Coordinates of C-alpha atoms in Angstrom, one line a residue:
M1 CA -12.2 -20.3 9.6
P2 CA -13.0 -23.5 8.0
E3 CA -16.3 -24.8 8.6
Q4 CA -16.3 -27.3 11.3
V5 CA -16.6 -30.8 9.6
V6 CA -14.5 -34.3 10.4
T7 CA -10.8 -33.7 8.7
T8 CA -9.5 -36.8 7.3
H9 CA -6.7 -35.4 5.4
V10 CA -4.4 -32.2 5.4
V11 CA -2.2 -30.8 2.4
G12 CA 0.4 -28.3 2.9
I13 CA 1.1 -26.4 -0.5
D14 CA 4.0 -24.2 -0.5
I15 CA 3.5 -21.5 -3.1
G16 CA 5.8 -20.3 -5.7
M17 CA 5.9 -18.1 -9.0
E18 CA 6.2 -21.1 -11.6
S19 CA 5.8 -24.0 -9.2
C20 CA 4.2 -25.0 -6.0
T21 CA 5.0 -28.2 -4.0
M22 CA 2.3 -30.0 -1.8
S23 CA 2.4 -32.3 1.1
C24 CA -0.6 -34.3 2.1
L25 CA -1.1 -36.1 5.6
T26 CA -3.5 -38.0 7.3
V27 CA -5.2 -37.0 11.1
D28 CA -2.7 -39.6 12.9
K29 CA 0.4 -37.7 10.7
R30 CA 0.7 -40.5 8.4
Q31 CA 2.5 -39.1 4.9
V32 CA 0.2 -40.7 2.0
I33 CA 1.4 -38.2 -0.7
K34 CA 4.9 -37.4 -0.5
S35 CA 6.1 -33.5 -1.1
T36 CA 6.2 -32.9 -5.1
S37 CA 6.1 -30.1 -6.9
F38 CA 3.7 -29.0 -9.6
A39 CA 3.3 -26.4 -12.0
N40 CA 1.3 -23.3 -11.3
T41 CA -0.4 -23.2 -14.2
L42 CA -4.0 -25.2 -15.2
A43 CA -2.2 -28.5 -16.0
G44 CA -0.4 -28.3 -12.5
F45 CA -3.8 -27.7 -11.0
D46 CA -5.5 -30.4 -12.7
W47 CA -2.7 -32.7 -11.8
L48 CA -3.2 -31.9 -8.0
F49 CA -7.0 -32.4 -8.2
E50 CA -6.4 -36.0 -9.5
R51 CA -3.7 -36.8 -7.0
L52 CA -6.6 -35.2 -4.4
E53 CA -9.4 -37.2 -5.9
G54 CA -7.5 -40.3 -5.4
L55 CA -7.7 -40.4 -1.7
G56 CA -11.1 -41.6 -1.9
V57 CA -12.6 -39.1 0.9
A58 CA -15.4 -36.1 -0.2
R59 CA -13.7 -32.7 -0.7
K60 CA -14.9 -31.2 2.4
Q61 CA -12.9 -33.9 4.5
I62 CA -9.8 -32.3 3.1
L63 CA -8.1 -29.3 4.8
V64 CA -6.0 -27.6 2.4
G65 CA -3.2 -24.8 3.7
L66 CA -1.6 -22.4 1.7
E67 CA 1.3 -20.0 2.5
A68 CA 0.2 -16.6 2.1
T69 CA 2.1 -15.1 -1.0
S70 CA 0.6 -11.9 -2.4
R71 CA -0.8 -12.8 -5.7
Y72 CA 1.4 -16.0 -6.3
G73 CA -1.0 -18.3 -4.8
E74 CA -4.4 -16.7 -5.7
N75 CA -5.3 -18.3 -8.9
L76 CA -4.8 -21.7 -7.1
Y77 CA -6.8 -20.6 -3.9
H78 CA -9.9 -20.0 -6.1
A79 CA -9.3 -23.1 -8.3
L80 CA -9.4 -25.1 -5.1
L81 CA -12.4 -23.3 -3.3
K82 CA -14.5 -23.7 -6.6
R83 CA -13.8 -27.4 -6.2
G84 CA -15.1 -27.2 -2.7
Y85 CA -12.1 -27.6 -0.6
R86 CA -11.6 -26.5 2.7
L87 CA -9.0 -23.8 2.6
G88 CA -6.8 -21.9 5.2
L89 CA -4.3 -19.4 4.5
L90 CA -1.5 -19.0 6.6
H91 CA 1.0 -16.0 7.1
P92 CA 4.7 -17.2 6.3
G93 CA 5.8 -15.8 9.8
Q94 CA 3.9 -18.2 11.0
I95 CA 4.9 -21.1 9.2
H96 CA 8.5 -20.0 9.7
A97 CA 7.8 -19.9 13.8
F98 CA 6.3 -23.4 13.6
A99 CA 9.6 -24.7 11.7
Q100 CA 11.6 -23.3 14.3
Q101 CA 9.7 -24.9 17.2
R102 CA 10.1 -28.3 15.4
G103 CA 13.8 -27.6 15.3
L104 CA 14.2 -27.4 11.5
R105 CA 17.4 -25.9 10.2
A106 CA 17.2 -26.3 6.7
K107 CA 14.5 -24.7 4.2
T108 CA 13.3 -26.2 0.9
D109 CA 10.1 -26.1 -0.7
R110 CA 9.5 -29.3 0.1
L111 CA 10.0 -29.4 3.7
D112 CA 7.8 -26.0 3.6
A113 CA 4.9 -28.1 2.4
A114 CA 5.5 -30.8 4.9
T115 CA 5.6 -28.0 7.4
I116 CA 2.3 -26.3 6.4
A117 CA 0.8 -29.7 6.7
R118 CA 1.7 -30.5 10.2
A119 CA 1.0 -26.8 11.4
L120 CA -2.6 -27.5 10.0
L121 CA -3.0 -30.8 12.7
S122 CA -1.4 -28.9 15.4
G123 CA -4.5 -27.6 16.0
E124 CA -2.5 -23.9 16.3
A125 CA -2.7 -22.7 12.8
R126 CA -4.5 -19.2 12.3
F127 CA -5.8 -19.0 9.2
G128 CA -5.6 -15.5 7.3
Y129 CA -8.2 -13.2 6.2
I130 CA -9.4 -13.4 2.6
P131 CA -10.5 -10.1 1.2
S132 CA -13.4 -9.2 -1.1
D133 CA -13.3 -8.5 -4.7
Q134 CA -13.8 -4.7 -3.7
V135 CA -11.1 -4.6 -1.0
V136 CA -8.9 -6.1 -3.6
T137 CA -9.7 -3.7 -5.9
Y138 CA -8.8 -0.6 -3.4
R139 CA -5.8 -2.6 -2.2
E140 CA -4.5 -2.7 -6.3
L141 CA -5.5 1.2 -7.1
T142 CA -4.2 2.6 -3.7
R143 CA -0.7 0.6 -3.7
L144 CA 0.0 1.1 -7.3
Y145 CA -0.8 5.2 -6.4
Q146 CA 1.5 5.0 -3.5
Q147 CA 4.1 3.3 -5.8
L148 CA 3.6 5.7 -8.7
T149 CA 4.1 8.6 -6.4
G150 CA 7.0 7.7 -4.8
E151 CA 8.5 7.2 -8.6
V152 CA 7.4 11.0 -8.9
V153 CA 9.3 12.0 -6.1
R154 CA 12.3 10.3 -7.5
Y155 CA 12.2 11.6 -11.2
K156 CA 11.9 15.1 -9.6
N157 CA 14.7 14.6 -7.6
E158 CA 17.2 13.5 -10.2
I159 CA 15.9 16.4 -12.4
H160 CA 16.9 18.7 -9.9
A161 CA 20.5 16.7 -9.6
L162 CA 21.1 17.1 -13.2
L163 CA 20.0 20.6 -13.3
V164 CA 22.8 21.5 -10.6
V165 CA 25.8 20.1 -13.6
L166 CA 23.4 20.9 -16.7
F167 CA 22.0 24.6 -16.2
P168 CA 21.6 25.4 -12.4
E169 CA 20.6 28.9 -13.7
F170 CA 17.5 27.6 -14.8
T171 CA 15.8 27.6 -11.6
L172 CA 16.0 31.5 -11.8
V173 CA 13.2 31.5 -14.2
F174 CA 11.3 28.0 -13.2
A175 CA 11.8 27.8 -9.6
D176 CA 9.8 24.4 -10.0
P177 CA 11.6 22.9 -12.8
S178 CA 9.1 20.1 -12.7
R179 CA 6.1 22.1 -13.8
P180 CA 4.9 21.4 -17.3
S181 CA 6.2 24.5 -19.0
A182 CA 9.6 23.3 -17.3
L183 CA 9.5 20.1 -18.6
T184 CA 8.8 21.1 -22.0
V185 CA 11.6 23.3 -22.2
L186 CA 14.0 20.8 -20.6
K187 CA 13.1 18.3 -23.2
A188 CA 14.0 20.9 -26.0
Y189 CA 17.1 22.6 -24.3
P190 CA 18.2 19.8 -21.5
S191 CA 21.7 21.9 -20.8
A192 CA 22.7 25.5 -21.0
Q193 CA 24.9 24.7 -24.1
A194 CA 21.8 23.7 -25.9
M195 CA 20.0 26.8 -24.7
Q196 CA 23.1 28.9 -25.9
E197 CA 22.0 27.7 -29.6
A198 CA 18.4 28.2 -29.6
E199 CA 16.2 30.2 -31.5
P200 CA 14.6 33.2 -29.5
K201 CA 11.3 32.8 -31.8
L202 CA 10.9 29.4 -31.3
L203 CA 12.1 29.1 -27.6
Y204 CA 9.2 31.9 -27.4
Q205 CA 6.9 30.1 -29.3
I206 CA 7.0 27.0 -27.0
L207 CA 6.4 28.9 -23.9
R208 CA 4.0 30.9 -25.3
E209 CA 1.8 27.4 -26.3
Q210 CA 2.8 26.3 -22.7
C211 CA 1.5 29.1 -20.7
P212 CA -0.2 31.8 -22.8
G213 CA 0.1 35.0 -21.5
R214 CA 2.6 34.4 -18.6
Y215 CA 5.8 34.1 -20.6
G216 CA 6.8 36.1 -23.2
R217 CA 9.7 37.2 -25.7
K218 CA 11.5 38.7 -22.3
T219 CA 11.4 35.4 -20.7
A220 CA 12.8 33.5 -23.7
D221 CA 15.8 36.3 -23.9
K222 CA 16.3 35.6 -19.9
L223 CA 16.8 32.1 -20.3
I224 CA 19.4 32.2 -23.5
H225 CA 21.3 35.3 -21.2
L226 CA 21.6 32.9 -18.4
A227 CA 22.8 30.0 -20.7
K228 CA 25.2 32.0 -21.8
A229 CA 26.7 33.2 -18.4
S230 CA 26.2 29.7 -17.0
V231 CA 28.7 27.9 -15.0
S232 CA 28.1 24.7 -16.5
G233 CA 31.1 22.5 -17.3
G234 CA 29.7 20.5 -20.0
V235 CA 31.0 17.4 -18.6
A236 CA 29.6 14.4 -20.4
I237 CA 26.8 16.4 -21.6
G238 CA 25.4 14.0 -24.2
A239 CA 24.3 11.5 -21.9
R240 CA 23.3 13.7 -19.3
S241 CA 21.0 15.4 -21.7
S242 CA 19.5 12.2 -22.6
S243 CA 19.2 11.5 -19.2
M244 CA 17.2 14.8 -18.6
R245 CA 14.5 13.8 -21.5
I246 CA 14.4 10.4 -20.4
L247 CA 13.4 11.9 -16.9
C248 CA 11.4 14.6 -18.2
D249 CA 9.2 11.9 -20.3
Q250 CA 8.9 9.7 -17.5
L251 CA 7.7 12.5 -15.2
E252 CA 5.1 13.4 -17.5
H253 CA 3.8 10.0 -18.1
T254 CA 3.9 9.0 -14.6
Q255 CA 1.7 12.1 -13.6
K256 CA -1.1 11.5 -16.4
N257 CA -1.1 7.8 -14.9
L258 CA -1.9 9.2 -11.3
E259 CA -4.3 11.2 -12.8
L260 CA -6.2 8.3 -14.3
L261 CA -5.9 6.1 -11.2
Q262 CA -6.9 9.2 -9.0
Q263 CA -10.4 9.3 -11.3
E264 CA -10.7 5.6 -11.3
I265 CA -10.3 5.5 -7.2
E266 CA -12.7 8.8 -6.8
R267 CA -15.3 6.6 -9.0
L268 CA -14.9 3.5 -7.1
L269 CA -15.5 5.8 -4.1
D270 CA -18.8 7.1 -5.6
S271 CA -20.2 3.9 -5.9
D272 CA -18.9 2.6 -2.3
P273 CA -21.8 3.0 0.6
K274 CA -19.5 2.2 3.1
A275 CA -17.1 5.1 2.1
R276 CA -19.9 8.0 1.7
S277 CA -20.1 8.8 5.3
L278 CA -16.3 9.1 5.6
L279 CA -16.0 11.7 2.7
A280 CA -17.8 13.6 4.7
M281 CA -15.6 14.2 7.4
S282 CA -13.1 17.0 6.3
E283 CA -10.1 15.8 8.3
L284 CA -10.3 12.5 5.4
G285 CA -9.5 13.7 2.2
P286 CA -10.5 11.2 -0.8
M287 CA -7.2 9.4 -1.0
T288 CA -7.4 8.6 3.1
V289 CA -10.6 7.3 2.9
A290 CA -9.3 4.9 0.0
V291 CA -6.7 3.9 1.9
L292 CA -8.7 3.0 4.6
R293 CA -11.1 0.7 3.1
A294 CA -8.2 -0.9 1.5
E295 CA -6.1 -1.7 4.6
L296 CA -8.8 -2.1 7.2
G297 CA -10.7 -4.6 4.9
D298 CA -14.2 -6.2 5.8
L299 CA -14.6 -4.9 9.3
D300 CA -17.2 -7.5 9.9
R301 CA -14.2 -10.0 10.9
F302 CA -13.5 -7.8 13.9
A303 CA -15.9 -8.4 17.2
R304 CA -14.6 -5.1 19.0
M305 CA -12.7 -2.0 18.2
D306 CA -9.8 -2.6 19.9
Q307 CA -9.1 -5.3 17.8
V308 CA -9.0 -3.0 14.9
V309 CA -6.8 -0.6 16.8
A310 CA -4.4 -3.4 17.6
Y311 CA -4.6 -4.6 13.8
V312 CA -3.4 -1.2 12.7
G313 CA -0.7 -1.2 15.1
L314 CA -1.8 1.7 17.2
D315 CA -2.5 -0.4 20.5
L316 CA 0.5 -0.2 23.3
Q317 CA 3.3 -2.9 23.9
V318 CA 4.6 -3.1 27.2
K319 CA 7.9 -5.2 27.7
Q320 CA 8.5 -6.1 31.2
S321 CA 10.8 -8.7 32.8
G322 CA 11.2 -9.1 36.9
K323 CA 11.9 -5.6 38.3
W324 CA 12.9 -4.0 34.8
K325 CA 10.4 -2.3 32.5
G326 CA 11.0 -1.0 29.4
Q327 CA 9.1 2.1 27.9
T328 CA 5.7 1.6 26.6
K329 CA 5.6 1.8 23.1
L330 CA 3.2 1.4 20.0
S331 CA 3.4 -2.1 18.8
K332 CA 3.3 -0.9 15.1
R333 CA 2.0 -4.0 13.9
G334 CA 0.1 -4.2 10.4
S335 CA -0.2 -1.8 7.7
G336 CA 2.2 1.5 8.3
H337 CA 0.5 2.9 5.3
V338 CA -2.5 3.3 7.4
R339 CA -0.6 4.8 10.3
R340 CA 1.0 7.0 7.8
I341 CA -2.2 8.7 6.5
L342 CA -4.1 8.8 10.1
Y343 CA -1.5 10.6 11.3
L344 CA -1.7 13.2 8.7
A345 CA -4.8 13.3 9.0
A346 CA -4.5 14.4 13.1
L347 CA -2.0 16.8 11.7
R348 CA -5.0 18.3 9.4
S349 CA -7.3 18.3 12.4
M350 CA -5.3 20.6 14.2
R351 CA -5.3 23.0 11.7
L352 CA -9.2 23.1 11.4
P353 CA -10.7 25.1 14.1
T354 CA -14.0 23.4 14.0
S355 CA -12.8 19.8 14.1
P356 CA -13.5 18.0 17.0
F357 CA -10.5 15.8 16.9
G358 CA -8.6 19.1 16.7
I359 CA -10.5 20.3 19.7
F360 CA -9.4 16.6 21.7
Y361 CA -6.0 17.1 21.0
H362 CA -5.8 21.0 22.1
R363 CA -7.7 19.9 25.1
L364 CA -5.5 17.0 26.0
V365 CA -2.2 19.0 25.6
D366 CA -3.9 21.5 28.2
R367 CA -4.0 18.9 30.3
G368 CA -0.5 17.9 30.3
L369 CA -0.3 15.3 27.9
K370 CA 2.9 15.4 25.5
K371 CA 2.3 16.1 22.2
G372 CA 3.3 13.3 20.4
M373 CA 1.4 11.2 22.6
A374 CA -1.8 13.8 21.6
V375 CA -1.4 12.8 18.1
I376 CA -1.4 9.7 18.8
A377 CA -4.7 9.8 20.4
V378 CA -6.0 11.6 17.8
M379 CA -5.3 9.1 15.5
R380 CA -7.0 5.9 17.4
K381 CA -10.0 8.1 17.8
L382 CA -10.4 9.0 13.9
L383 CA -9.5 5.0 13.4
I384 CA -12.2 4.1 15.9
V385 CA -14.7 6.7 14.2
A386 CA -14.1 5.7 10.5
A387 CA -14.2 2.1 11.4
H388 CA -17.7 2.5 13.5
L389 CA -19.1 4.5 10.3
I390 CA -17.8 1.7 7.6
Q391 CA -19.5 -0.8 9.8
T392 CA -22.6 1.2 10.2
Q393 CA -22.8 3.2 7.1
Q394 CA -24.4 5.8 9.1
D395 CA -24.3 9.7 8.5
Y396 CA -21.2 11.3 9.8
D397 CA -22.2 13.8 12.4
A398 CA -19.4 15.8 14.1
S399 CA -21.2 17.1 17.1
K400 CA -21.3 13.4 18.5
V401 CA -17.8 13.0 18.0
G402 CA -17.0 16.3 19.7
V403 CA -19.1 15.3 22.6
Q404 CA -17.2 12.1 23.0
A405 CA -13.8 14.0 22.9
L406 CA -14.9 16.5 25.5
R407 CA -15.3 13.6 27.6
A408 CA -12.5 11.5 27.0

C-alpha cells in the first residue's frame, strides 16, 4: 500500500504495448488533464513527467494508478518509482468491475484511464503486489520452463502422428521415436521410402555413433527390411518428410534449452536460503520448489496462513441462498500451476512409506474421508509447511510434521 500522505491529485494510466493513456483528477473529481495518449518509450515518459511536474505539487502528493498488464507497464512503473511518485497497481478485473458499477457500456483507452483515476478516488481500490527481483527471476524461468515443456509434448505427439503415415513400422525398432538415437535416424531417413534406399553401412554408422554397443548391423538391416514391407502409402511424402525433419530438429533444440533452463533454476535454488529447507523435503523436487518460490512470492505480505491458502485457491467456497445450499467446492483462485504441482507432490507422498504427508493421507482415508478430499487436505498441509519454512528459513524436520499430521 502507498504510504499515507496528503493526496492532491490522482492519475490513472491505461497501459498498452506501444502507447499508454493517462487521465488526471483532483481529489474533488475535477479533471485537470484530459485523457491523453503518450508513447510507451523514453520520449513518452518524459512527456508524462513534464505534465505531472506542471501540476505544481510535490510528487508524493500525486497518486498514480496503473493497470497490471504483465510486462508492458513494468518500465513505466519503475520510471515513476524512481521519480518519487506514489504508485498503486490495480488488477484489470477490479477496473472492469468498477466500470460496470458506473454503468459504462463503452470501453476505450481514454475511458479506462479515467476509470482507473476514479477508482483511486473511490477509496475502494485494492493495490496489487509488486514482486521482488528474485521472485521475478523465478517466475521468468519457471514459466518459460513450463511453456517449453508443453512444446516438447506437442512436438512428440506430432512426430508420432507423422510416423503413422510415413513409417508406422519404425516403432518396432524404436519404441520411443523421441529418443535422441531415433531422432537422428528420422532426420536422415524420415520415411519408409527413404529408408528403403538407405545404405546399410551408412545407417549402421549413424546408429553406432548414437548408441555404441546397443545398436548394430542387425538393427540397420531390420529397419531396411521393415521399410521395404511398410504399409506407408507415400502420400505427400515430400512435405511430410520435411515436416518430420523440422519437428525432430525443433524437439532436440527445445530439449537442450530445457536442460539449460533447469541448470539455471538449480543455480538459483542453490543461492536462495529460503529454498534450502524446502529441498530437504522428499515430497518436493527442485522444480516444485522453484514454482512455489515463483508463484507464492514474498510471503511477508500475508498475516496468516489461511491467507496463503486462499491465495493459492485451496480454500473452500460455499454458495447459499435462502433454503438452497450448493455444493462446497475449492475456490480455485490464484495460480493453477501451484495447485497442480501440489497435487503431484501429494500423490508422490502417498508412495513414500516414511512421508508424514502420506501417513496423514492414509489416516484421513481410514477415518472415512473421501480420497479426493484427503488429497486436498494433504495439498493444503504441504502448502502450509512450505510457506512456514520459506518465512522462517528453519530446517525441515519431518518428525514435527508427523506429530501435526497424527493430531489433525
